[in-house]
Tab-separated table of C-alpha atoms in Angstrom:
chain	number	residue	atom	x	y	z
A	1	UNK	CA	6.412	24.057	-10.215
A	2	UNK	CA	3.533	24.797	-7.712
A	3	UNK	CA	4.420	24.174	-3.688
A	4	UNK	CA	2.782	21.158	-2.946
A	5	UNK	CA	3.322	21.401	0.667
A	6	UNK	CA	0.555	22.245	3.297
A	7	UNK	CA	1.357	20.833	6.885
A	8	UNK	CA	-2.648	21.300	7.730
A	9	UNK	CA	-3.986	19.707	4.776
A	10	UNK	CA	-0.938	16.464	5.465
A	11	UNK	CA	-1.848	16.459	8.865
A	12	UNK	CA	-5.483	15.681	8.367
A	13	UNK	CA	-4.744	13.161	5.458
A	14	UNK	CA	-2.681	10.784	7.255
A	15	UNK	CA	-6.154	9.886	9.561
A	16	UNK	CA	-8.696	9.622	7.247
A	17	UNK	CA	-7.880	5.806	5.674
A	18	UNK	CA	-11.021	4.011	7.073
A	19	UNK	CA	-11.570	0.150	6.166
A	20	UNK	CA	-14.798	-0.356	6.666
A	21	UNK	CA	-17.631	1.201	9.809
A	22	UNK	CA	-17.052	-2.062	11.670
A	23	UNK	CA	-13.667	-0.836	12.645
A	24	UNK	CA	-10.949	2.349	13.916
A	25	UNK	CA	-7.748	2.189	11.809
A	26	UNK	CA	-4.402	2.587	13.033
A	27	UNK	CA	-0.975	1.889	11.875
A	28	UNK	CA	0.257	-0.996	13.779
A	29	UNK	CA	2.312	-4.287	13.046
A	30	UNK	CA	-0.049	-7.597	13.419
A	31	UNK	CA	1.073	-9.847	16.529
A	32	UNK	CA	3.324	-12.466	15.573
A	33	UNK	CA	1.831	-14.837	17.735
A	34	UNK	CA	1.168	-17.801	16.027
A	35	UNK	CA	-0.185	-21.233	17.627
A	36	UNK	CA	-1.363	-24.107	16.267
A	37	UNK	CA	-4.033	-26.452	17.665
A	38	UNK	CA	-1.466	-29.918	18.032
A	39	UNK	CA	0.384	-30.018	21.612
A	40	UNK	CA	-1.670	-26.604	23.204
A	41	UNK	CA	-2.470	-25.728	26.155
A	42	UNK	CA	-3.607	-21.846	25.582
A	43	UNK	CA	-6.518	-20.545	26.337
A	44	UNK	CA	-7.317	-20.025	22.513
A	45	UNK	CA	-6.872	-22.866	19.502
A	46	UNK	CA	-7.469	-22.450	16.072
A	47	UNK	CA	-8.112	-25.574	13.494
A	48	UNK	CA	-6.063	-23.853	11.284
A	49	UNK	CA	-2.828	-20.875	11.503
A	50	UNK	CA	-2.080	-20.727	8.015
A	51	UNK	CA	-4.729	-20.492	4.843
A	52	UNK	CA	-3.459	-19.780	1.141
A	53	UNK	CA	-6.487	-18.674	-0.679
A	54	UNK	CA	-6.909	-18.931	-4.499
A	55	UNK	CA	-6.622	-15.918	-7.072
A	56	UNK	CA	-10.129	-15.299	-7.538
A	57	UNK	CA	-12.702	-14.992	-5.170
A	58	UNK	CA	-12.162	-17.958	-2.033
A	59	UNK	CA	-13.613	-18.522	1.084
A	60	UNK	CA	-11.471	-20.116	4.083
A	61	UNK	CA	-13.048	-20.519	7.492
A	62	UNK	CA	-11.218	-21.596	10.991
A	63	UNK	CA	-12.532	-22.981	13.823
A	64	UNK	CA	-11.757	-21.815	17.018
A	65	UNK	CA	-11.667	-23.172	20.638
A	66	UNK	CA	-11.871	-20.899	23.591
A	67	UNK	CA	-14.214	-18.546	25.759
A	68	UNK	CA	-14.456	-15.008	25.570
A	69	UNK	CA	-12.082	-14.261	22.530
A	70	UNK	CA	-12.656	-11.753	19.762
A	71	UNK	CA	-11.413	-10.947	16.578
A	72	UNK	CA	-9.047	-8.195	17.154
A	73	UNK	CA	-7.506	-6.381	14.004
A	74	UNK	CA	-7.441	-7.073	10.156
A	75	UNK	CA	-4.386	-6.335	8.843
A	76	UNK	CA	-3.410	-6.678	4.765
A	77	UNK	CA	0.083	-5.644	3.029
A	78	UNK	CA	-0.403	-1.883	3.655
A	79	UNK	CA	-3.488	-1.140	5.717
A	80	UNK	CA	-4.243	-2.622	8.944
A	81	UNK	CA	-7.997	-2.359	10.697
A	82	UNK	CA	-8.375	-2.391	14.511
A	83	UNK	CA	-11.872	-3.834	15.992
A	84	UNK	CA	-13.708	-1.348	18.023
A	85	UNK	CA	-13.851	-1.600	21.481
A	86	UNK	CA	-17.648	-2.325	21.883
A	87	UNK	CA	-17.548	-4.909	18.616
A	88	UNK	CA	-14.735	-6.758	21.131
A	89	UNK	CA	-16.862	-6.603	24.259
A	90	UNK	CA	-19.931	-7.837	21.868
A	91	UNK	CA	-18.095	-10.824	20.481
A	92	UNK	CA	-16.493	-11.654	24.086
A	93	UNK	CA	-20.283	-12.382	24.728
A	94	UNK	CA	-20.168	-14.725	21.536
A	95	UNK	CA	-22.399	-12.098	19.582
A	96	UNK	CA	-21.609	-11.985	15.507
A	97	UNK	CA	-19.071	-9.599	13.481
A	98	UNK	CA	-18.532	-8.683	10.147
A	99	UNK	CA	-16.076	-6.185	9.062
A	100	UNK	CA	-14.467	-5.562	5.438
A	101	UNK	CA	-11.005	-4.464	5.000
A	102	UNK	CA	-10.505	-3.305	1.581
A	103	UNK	CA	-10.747	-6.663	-0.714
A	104	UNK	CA	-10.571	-9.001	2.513
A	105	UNK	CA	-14.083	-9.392	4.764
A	106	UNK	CA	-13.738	-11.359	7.877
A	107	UNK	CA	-16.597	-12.948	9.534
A	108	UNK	CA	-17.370	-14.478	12.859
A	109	UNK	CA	-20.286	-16.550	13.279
A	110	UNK	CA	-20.592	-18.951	16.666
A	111	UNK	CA	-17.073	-20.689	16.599
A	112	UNK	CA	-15.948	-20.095	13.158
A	113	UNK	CA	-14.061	-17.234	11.675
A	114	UNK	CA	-14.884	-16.735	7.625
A	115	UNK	CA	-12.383	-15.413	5.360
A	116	UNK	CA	-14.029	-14.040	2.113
A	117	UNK	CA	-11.071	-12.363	-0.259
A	118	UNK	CA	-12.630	-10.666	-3.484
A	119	UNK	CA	-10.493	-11.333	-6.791
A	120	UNK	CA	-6.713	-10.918	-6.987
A	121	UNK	CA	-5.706	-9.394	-10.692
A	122	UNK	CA	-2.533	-8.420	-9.377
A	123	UNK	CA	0.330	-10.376	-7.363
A	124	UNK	CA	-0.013	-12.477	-4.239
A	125	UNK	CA	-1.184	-10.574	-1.370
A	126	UNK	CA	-1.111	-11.359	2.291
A	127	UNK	CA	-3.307	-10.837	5.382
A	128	UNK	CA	-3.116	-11.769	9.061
A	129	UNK	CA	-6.238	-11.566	11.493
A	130	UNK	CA	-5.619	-11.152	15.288
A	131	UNK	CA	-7.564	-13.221	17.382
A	132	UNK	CA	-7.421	-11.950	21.462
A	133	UNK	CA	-8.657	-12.872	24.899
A	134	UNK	CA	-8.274	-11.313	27.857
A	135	UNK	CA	-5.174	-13.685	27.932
A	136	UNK	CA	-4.095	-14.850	24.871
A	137	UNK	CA	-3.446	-13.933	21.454
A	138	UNK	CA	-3.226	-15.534	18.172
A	139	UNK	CA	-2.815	-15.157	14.917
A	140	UNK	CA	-4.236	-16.512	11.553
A	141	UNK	CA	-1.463	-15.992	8.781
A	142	UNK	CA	-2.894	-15.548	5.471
A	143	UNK	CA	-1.821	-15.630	1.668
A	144	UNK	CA	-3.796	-15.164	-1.272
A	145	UNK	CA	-2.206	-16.253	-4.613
A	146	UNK	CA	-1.081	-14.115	-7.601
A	147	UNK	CA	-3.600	-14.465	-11.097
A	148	UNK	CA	-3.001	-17.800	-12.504
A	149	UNK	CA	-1.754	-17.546	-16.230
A	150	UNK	CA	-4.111	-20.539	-17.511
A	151	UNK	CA	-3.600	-23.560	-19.742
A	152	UNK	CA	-2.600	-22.027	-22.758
A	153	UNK	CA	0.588	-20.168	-24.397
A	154	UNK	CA	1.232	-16.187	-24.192
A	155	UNK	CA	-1.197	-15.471	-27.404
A	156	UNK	CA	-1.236	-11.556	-26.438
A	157	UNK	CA	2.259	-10.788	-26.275
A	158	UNK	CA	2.892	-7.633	-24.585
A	159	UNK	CA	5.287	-5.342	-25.370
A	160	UNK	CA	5.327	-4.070	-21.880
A	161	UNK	CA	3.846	-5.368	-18.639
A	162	UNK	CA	5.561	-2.863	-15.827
A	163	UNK	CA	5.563	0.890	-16.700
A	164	UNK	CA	5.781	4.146	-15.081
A	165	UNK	CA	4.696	7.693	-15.614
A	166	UNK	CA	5.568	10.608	-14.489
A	167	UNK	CA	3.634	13.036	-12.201
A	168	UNK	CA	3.727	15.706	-14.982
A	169	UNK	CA	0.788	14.083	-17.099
A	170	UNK	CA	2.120	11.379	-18.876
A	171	UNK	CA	1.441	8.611	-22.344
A	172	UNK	CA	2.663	5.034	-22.556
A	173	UNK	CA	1.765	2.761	-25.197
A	174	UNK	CA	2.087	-0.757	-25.478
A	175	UNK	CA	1.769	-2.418	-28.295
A	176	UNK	CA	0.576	-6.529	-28.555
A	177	UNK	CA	1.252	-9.053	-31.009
A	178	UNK	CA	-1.979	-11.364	-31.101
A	179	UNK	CA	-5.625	-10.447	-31.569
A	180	UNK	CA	-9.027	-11.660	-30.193
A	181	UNK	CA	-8.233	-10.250	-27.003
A	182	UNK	CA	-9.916	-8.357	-24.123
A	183	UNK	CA	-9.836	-6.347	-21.012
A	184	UNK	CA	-11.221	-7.759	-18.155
A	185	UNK	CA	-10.613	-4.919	-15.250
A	186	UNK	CA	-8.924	-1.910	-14.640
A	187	UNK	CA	-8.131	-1.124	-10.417
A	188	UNK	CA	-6.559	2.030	-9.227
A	189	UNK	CA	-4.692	2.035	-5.868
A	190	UNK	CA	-5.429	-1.452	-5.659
A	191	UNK	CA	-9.117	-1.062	-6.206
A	192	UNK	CA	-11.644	-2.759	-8.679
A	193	UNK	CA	-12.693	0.426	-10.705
A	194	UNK	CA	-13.793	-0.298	-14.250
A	195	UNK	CA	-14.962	-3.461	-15.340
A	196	UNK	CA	-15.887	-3.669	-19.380
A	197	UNK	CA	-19.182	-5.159	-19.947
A	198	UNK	CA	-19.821	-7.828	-22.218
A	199	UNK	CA	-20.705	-5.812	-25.335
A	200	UNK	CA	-17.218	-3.560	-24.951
A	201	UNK	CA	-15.162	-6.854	-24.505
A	202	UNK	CA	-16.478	-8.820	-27.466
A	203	UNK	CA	-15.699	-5.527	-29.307
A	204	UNK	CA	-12.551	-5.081	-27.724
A	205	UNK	CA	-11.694	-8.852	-29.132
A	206	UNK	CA	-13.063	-8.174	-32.657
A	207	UNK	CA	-12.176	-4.867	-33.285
A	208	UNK	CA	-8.756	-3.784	-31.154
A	209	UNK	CA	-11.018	-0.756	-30.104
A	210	UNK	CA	-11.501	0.531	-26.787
A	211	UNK	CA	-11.944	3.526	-24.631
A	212	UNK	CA	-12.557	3.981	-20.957
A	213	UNK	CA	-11.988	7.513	-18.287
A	214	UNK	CA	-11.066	5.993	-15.014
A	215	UNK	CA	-10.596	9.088	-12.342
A	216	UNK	CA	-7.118	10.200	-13.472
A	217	UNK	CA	-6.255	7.137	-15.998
A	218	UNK	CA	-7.746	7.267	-19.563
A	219	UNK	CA	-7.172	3.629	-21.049
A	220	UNK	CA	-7.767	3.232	-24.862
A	221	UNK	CA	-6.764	0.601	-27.398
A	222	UNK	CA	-6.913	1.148	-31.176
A	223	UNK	CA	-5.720	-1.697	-33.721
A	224	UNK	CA	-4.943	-3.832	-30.218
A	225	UNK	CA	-2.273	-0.971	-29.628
A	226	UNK	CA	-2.999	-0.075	-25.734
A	227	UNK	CA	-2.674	3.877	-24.987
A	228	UNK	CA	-2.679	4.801	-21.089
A	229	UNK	CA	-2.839	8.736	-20.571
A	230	UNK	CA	-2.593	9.473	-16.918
A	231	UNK	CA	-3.206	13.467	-15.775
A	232	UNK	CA	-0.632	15.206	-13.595
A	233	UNK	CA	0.072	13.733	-10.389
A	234	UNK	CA	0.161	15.330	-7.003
A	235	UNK	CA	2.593	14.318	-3.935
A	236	UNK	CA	1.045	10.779	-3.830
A	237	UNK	CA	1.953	7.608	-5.624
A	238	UNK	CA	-0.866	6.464	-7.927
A	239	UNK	CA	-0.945	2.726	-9.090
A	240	UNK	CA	-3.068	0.654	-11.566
A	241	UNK	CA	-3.270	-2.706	-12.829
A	242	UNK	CA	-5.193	-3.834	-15.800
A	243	UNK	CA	-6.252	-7.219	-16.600
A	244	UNK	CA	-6.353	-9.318	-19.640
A	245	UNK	CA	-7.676	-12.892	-21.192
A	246	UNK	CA	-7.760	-14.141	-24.584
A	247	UNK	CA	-9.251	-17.229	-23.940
A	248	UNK	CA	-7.373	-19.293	-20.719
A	249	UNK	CA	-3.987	-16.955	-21.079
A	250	UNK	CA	-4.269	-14.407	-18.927
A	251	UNK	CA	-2.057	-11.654	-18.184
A	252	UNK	CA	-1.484	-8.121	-16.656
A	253	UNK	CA	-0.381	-4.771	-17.052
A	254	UNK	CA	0.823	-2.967	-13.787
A	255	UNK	CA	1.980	0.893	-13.285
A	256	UNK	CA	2.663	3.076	-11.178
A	257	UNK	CA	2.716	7.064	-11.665
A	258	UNK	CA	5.063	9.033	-9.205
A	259	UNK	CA	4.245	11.883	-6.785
A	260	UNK	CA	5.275	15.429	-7.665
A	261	UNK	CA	8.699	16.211	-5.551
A	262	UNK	CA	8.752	19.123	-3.066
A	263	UNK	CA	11.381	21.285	-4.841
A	264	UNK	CA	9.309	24.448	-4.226
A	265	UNK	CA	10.874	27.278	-6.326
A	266	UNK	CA	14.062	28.036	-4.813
A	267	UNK	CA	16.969	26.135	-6.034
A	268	UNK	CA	18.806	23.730	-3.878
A	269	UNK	CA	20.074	25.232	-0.693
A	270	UNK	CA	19.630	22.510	1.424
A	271	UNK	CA	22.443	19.971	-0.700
A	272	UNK	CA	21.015	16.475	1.034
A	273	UNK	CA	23.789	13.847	0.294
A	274	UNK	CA	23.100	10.862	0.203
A	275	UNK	CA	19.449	10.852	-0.638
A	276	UNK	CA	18.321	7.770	-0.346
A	277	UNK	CA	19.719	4.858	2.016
A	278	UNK	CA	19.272	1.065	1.829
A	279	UNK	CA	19.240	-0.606	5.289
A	280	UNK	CA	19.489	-4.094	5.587
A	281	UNK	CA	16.972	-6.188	8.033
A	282	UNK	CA	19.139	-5.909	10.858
A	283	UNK	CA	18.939	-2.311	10.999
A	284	UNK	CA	21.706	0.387	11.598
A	285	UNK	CA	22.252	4.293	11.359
A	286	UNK	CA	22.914	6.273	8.850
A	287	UNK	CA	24.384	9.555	7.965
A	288	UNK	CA	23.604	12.370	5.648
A	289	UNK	CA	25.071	15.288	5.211
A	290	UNK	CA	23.977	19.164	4.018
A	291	UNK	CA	25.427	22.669	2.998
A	292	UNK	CA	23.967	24.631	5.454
A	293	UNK	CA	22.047	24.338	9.015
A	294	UNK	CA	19.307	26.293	8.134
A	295	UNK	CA	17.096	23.776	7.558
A	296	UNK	CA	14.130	21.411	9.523
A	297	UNK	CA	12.641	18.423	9.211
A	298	UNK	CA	8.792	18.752	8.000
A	299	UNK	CA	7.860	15.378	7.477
A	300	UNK	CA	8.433	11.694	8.038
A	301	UNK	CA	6.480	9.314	6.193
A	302	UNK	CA	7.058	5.468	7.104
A	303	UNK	CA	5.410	2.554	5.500
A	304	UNK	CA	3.029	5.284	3.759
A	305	UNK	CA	1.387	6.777	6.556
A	306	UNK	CA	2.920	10.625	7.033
A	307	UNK	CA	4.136	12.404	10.298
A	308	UNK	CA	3.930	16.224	9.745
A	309	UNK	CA	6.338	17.891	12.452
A	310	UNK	CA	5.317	20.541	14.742
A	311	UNK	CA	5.998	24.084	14.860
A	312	UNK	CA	8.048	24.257	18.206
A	313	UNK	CA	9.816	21.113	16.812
A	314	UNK	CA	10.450	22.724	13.526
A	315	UNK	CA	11.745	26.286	14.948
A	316	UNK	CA	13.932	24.186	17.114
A	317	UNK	CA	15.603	22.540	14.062
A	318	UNK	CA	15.940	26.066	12.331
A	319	UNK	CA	16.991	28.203	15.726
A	320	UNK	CA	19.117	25.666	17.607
A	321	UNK	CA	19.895	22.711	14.478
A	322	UNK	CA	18.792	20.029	16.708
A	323	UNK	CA	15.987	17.501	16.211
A	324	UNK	CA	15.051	13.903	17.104
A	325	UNK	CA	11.729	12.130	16.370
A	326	UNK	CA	10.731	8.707	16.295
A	327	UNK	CA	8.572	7.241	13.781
A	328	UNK	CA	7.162	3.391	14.433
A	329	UNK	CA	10.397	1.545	13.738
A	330	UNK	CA	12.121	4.807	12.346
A	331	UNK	CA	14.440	7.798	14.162
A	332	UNK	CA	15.511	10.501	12.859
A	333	UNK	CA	17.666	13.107	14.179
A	334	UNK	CA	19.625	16.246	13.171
A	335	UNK	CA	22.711	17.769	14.756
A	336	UNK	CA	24.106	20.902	12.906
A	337	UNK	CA	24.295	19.910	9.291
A	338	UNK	CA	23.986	16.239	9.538
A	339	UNK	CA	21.140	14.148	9.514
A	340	UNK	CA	21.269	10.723	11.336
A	341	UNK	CA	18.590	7.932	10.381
A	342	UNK	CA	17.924	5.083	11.789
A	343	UNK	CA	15.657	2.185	11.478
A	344	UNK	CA	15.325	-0.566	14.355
A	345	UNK	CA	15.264	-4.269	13.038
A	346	UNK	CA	12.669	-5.406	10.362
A	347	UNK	CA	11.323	-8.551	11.442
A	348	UNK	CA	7.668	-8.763	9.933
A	349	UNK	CA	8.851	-10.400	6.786
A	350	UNK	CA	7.938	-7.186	4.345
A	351	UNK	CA	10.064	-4.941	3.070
A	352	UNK	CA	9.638	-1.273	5.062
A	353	UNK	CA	10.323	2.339	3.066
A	354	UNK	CA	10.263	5.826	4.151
A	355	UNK	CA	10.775	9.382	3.280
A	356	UNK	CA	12.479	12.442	5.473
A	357	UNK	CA	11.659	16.014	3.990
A	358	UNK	CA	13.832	18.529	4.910
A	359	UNK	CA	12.475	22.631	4.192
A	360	UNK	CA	13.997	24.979	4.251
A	361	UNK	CA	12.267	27.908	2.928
A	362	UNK	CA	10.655	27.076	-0.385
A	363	UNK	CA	13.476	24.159	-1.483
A	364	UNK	CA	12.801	20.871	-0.227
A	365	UNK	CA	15.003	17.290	-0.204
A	366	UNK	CA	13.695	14.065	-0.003
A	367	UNK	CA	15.415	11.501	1.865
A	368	UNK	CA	14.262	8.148	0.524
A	369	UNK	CA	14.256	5.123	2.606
A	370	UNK	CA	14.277	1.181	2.662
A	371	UNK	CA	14.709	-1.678	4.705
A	372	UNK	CA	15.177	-5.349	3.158
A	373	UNK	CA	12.514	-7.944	5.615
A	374	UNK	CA	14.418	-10.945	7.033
């Protein structure tokens, strides 16, 4: 197996996620503030704290009261978008906005903030959207529902609707028990990337044949058996999600194909135990323990985003076996041969993961990571 592993090339990755040109990203937790417009006194009211949104594409707006306020940051399940400084100062003035975060564009027009959310084929999805003055902050808590199944009874009948590959390259087939069926979408990573056109559905229904290339997923369907071929994987977790009707059922198939593991080629010398720890919302510290000290922590990746360590930090943890860093709500930090982690209290209300790499030469361990939400 190939080292995977290039601190440069890790470094760079984890700041180049961009939601749109309207705004900077960063990886922050959306204010919890949340006030509603009966019995207030604050300097900023909304009509409305809370909007559920419908499966396929909805529109919400809110109304709010105040001077001088502007929409501050976007932020959905994984990605969060912050509003540049001189869109803030523009919409302090009242002037317009307009920024699109992934399948969620937010809109500010006079005294009303649109919510546009593109269709959901997958399962209910949240947002929140920050609303600031110079002296108050609020919050607009947003859900948009899961794909409605329709009126009718399962007439597809999937063998499978969850599976997962493996980085290697990788075939899963599922097989279906009605007919007249179609695909409606296929999204990878959460995005819309191949949508059948008419002609390859109503052959799809008639015929059980289909055949499409997306990226690094082939999906094909012969005799309404589905085929999904995915080509090897590198360090990254690759998801997809592919949509069906036959007439008002509806139904999905979601995947995910794992990330190559940084073994290297040496054999274990490292000898991580435990290697993965459950925390529970409250928090707490845990210990791990290894064979030798001659060992560092490379990496720290929390909630997805990745924290490559530096070279004075990593000889440290080789010369000396000492090392503490903290991560958001994450610390980690090595004495001799043990490994302490821990994780300060989860109170957003979504579960939090992470993963500690440990190197030492060309082996690497994975320390995998995850906090229940309260």
């Amino acid at each position: 197996m190939k080292k995977v592993f290039l601190f440069t090339a890790v470094f760079l990755l984890a700041f180049m996620t961009a939601c749109s040109d309207d705004a900077d990203v960063q990886d922050v937790t959306p204010s919890e503030s949340v006030r509603s417009a009966e019995g207030s006194d604050a300097d900023i009211v909304l009509s409305d704290t809370v909007v559920t949104l419908a499966d396929l594409k909805d529109t919400a707006t809110v109304s709010v009261s105040g001077k001088g306020w502007w929409i501050d940051r976007v932020a959905l399940d994984d990605t969060v978008a912050v509003t540049a400084e001189d869109d803030k100062t523009m919409m302090a003035d009242g002037g317009e906005f307009e920024t699109k975060c992934r399948w969620l564009t937010v809109r500010r027009s006079g005294d009303v903030i649109e919510l546009v959310a593109e269709d959901n084929f997958g399962p209910e999805r949240t947002f929140y959207v920050t609303v600031a003055s110079e002296t108050d902050t609020v919050t607009i808590n947003g859900t948009q529902k899961d794909l409605l199944i329709g009126q009718w009874d399962d007439n597809i009948k999937l063998s499978e609707k969850e599976v997962t590959l493996s980085w290697t390259g990788d075939t899963a087939r599922i097989s279906t028990e009605g007919r007249g069926w179609w695909i409606d979408g296929i999204r990878l990573n959460g995005e819309l990337y191949y949508e059948p056109t008419l002609t390859e559905r109503e052959t799809l229904a008639r015929t059980g044949s289909f055949d499409a290339v997306c990226d690094w997923l082939k999906v094909s369907c012969r005799d309404y058996v589905i085929t999904l071929i995915a080509a090897p994987n590198g360090p990254e977790v690759r998801t997809f999600d592919i949509s069906l009707s036959s007439g008002d059922y509806f139904n999905n198939i979601t995947g995910r194909q794992e990330g190559e593991p940084l073994t290297g080629y040496w054999g274990d010398i490292i000898g991580l135990e435990p290697d993965s720890i459950a925390f529970t919302a409250a928090g707490g510290t845990a210990e791990c323990t290894t064979e030798n000290v001659n060992w560092a922590v490379c990496q720290i990746e929390v909630d997805g985003d990745i924290t490559v360590s530096t070279l004075p930090e990593r000889e440290q943890c080789y010369d000396y076996h000492v090392f503490e860093k903290t991560v958001e709500w994450l610390t980690v930090r090595a004495n001799g041969n043990q490994l302490y982690v821990t994780a300060a209290p989860n109170t957003t209300g979504r579960e939090r993961r992470f993963c500690v790499v440990l190197e030492a030469g060309d082996c690497f361990n994975n320390l995998y990571g995850v906090q229940s939400a309260r």
